[in-house]
Amino acid sequence: MTDDDLDAMAALLGDPNVMTFYPAPKTRQEAAAWIGWNQRNYAEHGYGLWIVETHDGQFVGDCGLTWQTVNDAPKLEVGYHVRHDLQGRGYATEAATACRDFAQEILGVSELVAIIHPLNAASRRVAEKIGMAHIGDETSSHAADRIVMGTEFAATA
């Protein structure tokens, strides 16, 4: 991890607009811990969150696949954060689509979810655009209730 990577992620995760539906924006130290958690995901699973950039290398945000516990069951989740000034331009949908395809075609999972705060309409629209529908509510965590969007993939032979 370079200082530039940490700076970009700390700015993203520390932005109150980006983190509206989280308990609080993350400090620089919490952003570093987020990166460490992601590095552990790569070590354990071979994937996690990817940096999202424009074709010319401009930092947009992150998007990827992580295992989460939903109502006491492990579920593969697609998650995404986009810089506030770049939201609404399709970056999250494009990145989430690539993650959905990777989950289905490369990992061969049967289901993919997105865990979303009930008031986060923009995140819900991204999930819907990649083929997800509301499949339930996540109520077992210590956090506030969240909706669970999901899609199931047909088995491939």
PDB file of C-alpha atoms in Angstrom, residues 28-135:
ATOM      1  CA  ARG A  28      -7.285   7.915   8.343  1.00  0.00           C
ATOM      2  CA  GLN A  29      -6.420   5.156  10.837  1.00  0.00           C
ATOM      3  CA  GLU A  30      -9.771   3.440  10.210  1.00  0.00           C
ATOM      4  CA  ALA A  31      -9.206   3.719   6.442  1.00  0.00           C
ATOM      5  CA  ALA A  32      -5.821   2.008   6.918  1.00  0.00           C
ATOM      6  CA  ALA A  33      -7.569  -0.735   8.904  1.00  0.00           C
ATOM      7  CA  TRP A  34     -10.145  -1.053   6.059  1.00  0.00           C
ATOM      8  CA  ILE A  35      -7.280  -1.577   3.615  1.00  0.00           C
ATOM      9  CA  GLY A  36      -5.743  -4.148   5.969  1.00  0.00           C
ATOM     10  CA  TRP A  37      -9.068  -5.998   6.181  1.00  0.00           C
ATOM     11  CA  ASN A  38      -9.229  -6.014   2.415  1.00  0.00           C
ATOM     12  CA  GLN A  39      -5.667  -7.344   2.140  1.00  0.00           C
ATOM     13  CA  ARG A  40      -6.635 -10.181   4.500  1.00  0.00           C
ATOM     14  CA  ASN A  41      -9.623 -10.945   2.239  1.00  0.00           C
ATOM     15  CA  TYR A  42      -7.244 -11.283  -0.699  1.00  0.00           C
ATOM     16  CA  ALA A  43      -4.946 -13.552   1.300  1.00  0.00           C
ATOM     17  CA  GLU A  44      -7.837 -15.778   2.398  1.00  0.00           C
ATOM     18  CA  HIS A  45     -10.122 -15.768  -0.644  1.00  0.00           C
ATOM     19  CA  GLY A  46      -8.047 -14.447  -3.541  1.00  0.00           C
ATOM     20  CA  TYR A  47     -10.328 -11.419  -4.061  1.00  0.00           C
ATOM     21  CA  GLY A  48     -11.826  -8.471  -2.240  1.00  0.00           C
ATOM     22  CA  LEU A  49     -12.389  -4.834  -3.083  1.00  0.00           C
ATOM     23  CA  TRP A  50     -10.726  -3.382  -6.169  1.00  0.00           C
ATOM     24  CA  ILE A  51      -9.767   0.235  -6.737  1.00  0.00           C
ATOM     25  CA  VAL A  52     -12.013   1.788  -9.395  1.00  0.00           C
ATOM     26  CA  GLU A  53     -10.321   4.251 -11.758  1.00  0.00           C
ATOM     27  CA  THR A  54     -11.187   5.979 -14.989  1.00  0.00           C
ATOM     28  CA  HIS A  55      -9.324   4.910 -18.130  1.00  0.00           C
ATOM     29  CA  ASP A  56      -6.898   7.776 -17.574  1.00  0.00           C
ATOM     30  CA  GLY A  57      -6.143   6.660 -14.002  1.00  0.00           C
ATOM     31  CA  GLN A  58      -8.349   9.031 -12.010  1.00  0.00           C
ATOM     32  CA  PHE A  59      -9.367   7.486  -8.661  1.00  0.00           C
ATOM     33  CA  VAL A  60     -13.130   6.905  -8.548  1.00  0.00           C
ATOM     34  CA  GLY A  61     -13.643   4.649  -5.527  1.00  0.00           C
ATOM     35  CA  ASP A  62     -13.711   0.962  -4.712  1.00  0.00           C
ATOM     36  CA  CYS A  63     -15.894  -1.993  -5.602  1.00  0.00           C
ATOM     37  CA  GLY A  64     -15.578  -5.692  -5.054  1.00  0.00           C
ATOM     38  CA  LEU A  65     -16.613  -8.897  -3.398  1.00  0.00           C
ATOM     39  CA  THR A  66     -16.406  -9.703   0.307  1.00  0.00           C
ATOM     40  CA  TRP A  67     -17.929 -12.349   2.512  1.00  0.00           C
ATOM     41  CA  GLN A  68     -20.432 -10.949   4.990  1.00  0.00           C
ATOM     42  CA  THR A  69     -22.696 -12.513   7.588  1.00  0.00           C
ATOM     43  CA  VAL A  70     -26.367 -11.998   6.793  1.00  0.00           C
ATOM     44  CA  ASN A  71     -28.809 -13.263   9.398  1.00  0.00           C
ATOM     45  CA  ASP A  72     -26.096 -15.591  10.726  1.00  0.00           C
ATOM     46  CA  ALA A  73     -25.270 -17.066   7.286  1.00  0.00           C
ATOM     47  CA  PRO A  74     -22.207 -16.321   5.136  1.00  0.00           C
ATOM     48  CA  LYS A  75     -23.084 -14.486   1.899  1.00  0.00           C
ATOM     49  CA  LEU A  76     -20.884 -13.106  -0.860  1.00  0.00           C
ATOM     50  CA  GLU A  77     -21.588  -9.397  -1.143  1.00  0.00           C
ATOM     51  CA  VAL A  78     -20.820  -6.865  -3.845  1.00  0.00           C
ATOM     52  CA  GLY A  79     -19.997  -3.527  -2.288  1.00  0.00           C
ATOM     53  CA  TYR A  80     -19.111  -0.157  -3.791  1.00  0.00           C
ATOM     54  CA  HIS A  81     -18.109   3.370  -2.801  1.00  0.00           C
ATOM     55  CA  VAL A  82     -17.756   6.194  -5.328  1.00  0.00           C
ATOM     56  CA  ARG A  83     -16.362   9.673  -4.717  1.00  0.00           C
ATOM     57  CA  HIS A  84     -19.219  12.058  -4.044  1.00  0.00           C
ATOM     58  CA  ASP A  85     -18.316  14.345  -6.964  1.00  0.00           C
ATOM     59  CA  LEU A  86     -18.420  11.368  -9.358  1.00  0.00           C
ATOM     60  CA  GLN A  87     -21.643   9.736  -8.179  1.00  0.00           C
ATOM     61  CA  GLY A  88     -24.493   9.347 -10.639  1.00  0.00           C
ATOM     62  CA  ARG A  89     -22.246   8.739 -13.645  1.00  0.00           C
ATOM     63  CA  GLY A  90     -22.573   4.957 -13.828  1.00  0.00           C
ATOM     64  CA  TYR A  91     -19.221   4.044 -12.264  1.00  0.00           C
ATOM     65  CA  ALA A  92     -20.747   1.971  -9.450  1.00  0.00           C
ATOM     66  CA  THR A  93     -23.045   0.145 -11.875  1.00  0.00           C
ATOM     67  CA  GLU A  94     -20.217  -0.628 -14.296  1.00  0.00           C
ATOM     68  CA  ALA A  95     -17.931  -1.866 -11.519  1.00  0.00           C
ATOM     69  CA  ALA A  96     -20.684  -3.847  -9.774  1.00  0.00           C
ATOM     70  CA  THR A  97     -21.624  -5.487 -13.085  1.00  0.00           C
ATOM     71  CA  ALA A  98     -18.027  -6.656 -13.515  1.00  0.00           C
ATOM     72  CA  CYS A  99     -18.053  -8.007  -9.958  1.00  0.00           C
ATOM     73  CA  ARG A 100     -21.351  -9.810 -10.547  1.00  0.00           C
ATOM     74  CA  ASP A 101     -19.952 -11.408 -13.694  1.00  0.00           C
ATOM     75  CA  PHE A 102     -16.729 -12.390 -11.886  1.00  0.00           C
ATOM     76  CA  ALA A 103     -18.739 -13.964  -9.045  1.00  0.00           C
ATOM     77  CA  GLN A 104     -20.864 -15.972 -11.466  1.00  0.00           C
ATOM     78  CA  GLU A 105     -18.401 -16.859 -14.222  1.00  0.00           C
ATOM     79  CA  ILE A 106     -15.089 -17.188 -12.380  1.00  0.00           C
ATOM     80  CA  LEU A 107     -16.020 -18.012  -8.782  1.00  0.00           C
ATOM     81  CA  GLY A 108     -19.086 -20.053  -9.722  1.00  0.00           C
ATOM     82  CA  VAL A 109     -21.135 -18.928  -6.738  1.00  0.00           C
ATOM     83  CA  SER A 110     -24.867 -19.536  -6.736  1.00  0.00           C
ATOM     84  CA  GLU A 111     -25.899 -16.255  -5.102  1.00  0.00           C
ATOM     85  CA  LEU A 112     -24.698 -12.679  -4.730  1.00  0.00           C
ATOM     86  CA  VAL A 113     -26.087 -10.070  -2.343  1.00  0.00           C
ATOM     87  CA  ALA A 114     -25.794  -6.369  -1.594  1.00  0.00           C
ATOM     88  CA  ILE A 115     -26.444  -5.175   1.948  1.00  0.00           C
ATOM     89  CA  ILE A 116     -27.930  -1.693   1.821  1.00  0.00           C
ATOM     90  CA  HIS A 117     -29.201   0.865   4.304  1.00  0.00           C
ATOM     91  CA  PRO A 118     -32.986   1.194   3.774  1.00  0.00           C
ATOM     92  CA  LEU A 119     -32.706   4.910   2.893  1.00  0.00           C
ATOM     93  CA  ASN A 120     -29.847   4.513   0.389  1.00  0.00           C
ATOM     94  CA  ALA A 121     -31.889   4.752  -2.808  1.00  0.00           C
ATOM     95  CA  ALA A 122     -28.850   5.257  -5.064  1.00  0.00           C
ATOM     96  CA  SER A 123     -27.166   2.067  -3.853  1.00  0.00           C
ATOM     97  CA  ARG A 124     -30.419   0.181  -4.222  1.00  0.00           C
ATOM     98  CA  ARG A 125     -30.717   1.400  -7.843  1.00  0.00           C
ATOM     99  CA  VAL A 126     -27.219   0.080  -8.589  1.00  0.00           C
ATOM    100  CA  ALA A 127     -28.197  -3.321  -7.163  1.00  0.00           C
ATOM    101  CA  GLU A 128     -31.385  -3.351  -9.242  1.00  0.00           C
ATOM    102  CA  LYS A 129     -29.465  -2.406 -12.404  1.00  0.00           C
ATOM    103  CA  ILE A 130     -27.250  -5.471 -11.980  1.00  0.00           C
ATOM    104  CA  GLY A 131     -30.265  -7.750 -11.627  1.00  0.00           C
ATOM    105  CA  MET A 132     -30.851  -7.833  -7.885  1.00  0.00           C
ATOM    106  CA  ALA A 133     -34.170  -7.689  -6.080  1.00  0.00           C
ATOM    107  CA  HIS A 134     -35.079  -7.222  -2.427  1.00  0.00           C
ATOM    108  CA  ILE A 135     -34.794 -10.682  -0.852  1.00  0.00           C
TER     109      ILE A 135
END
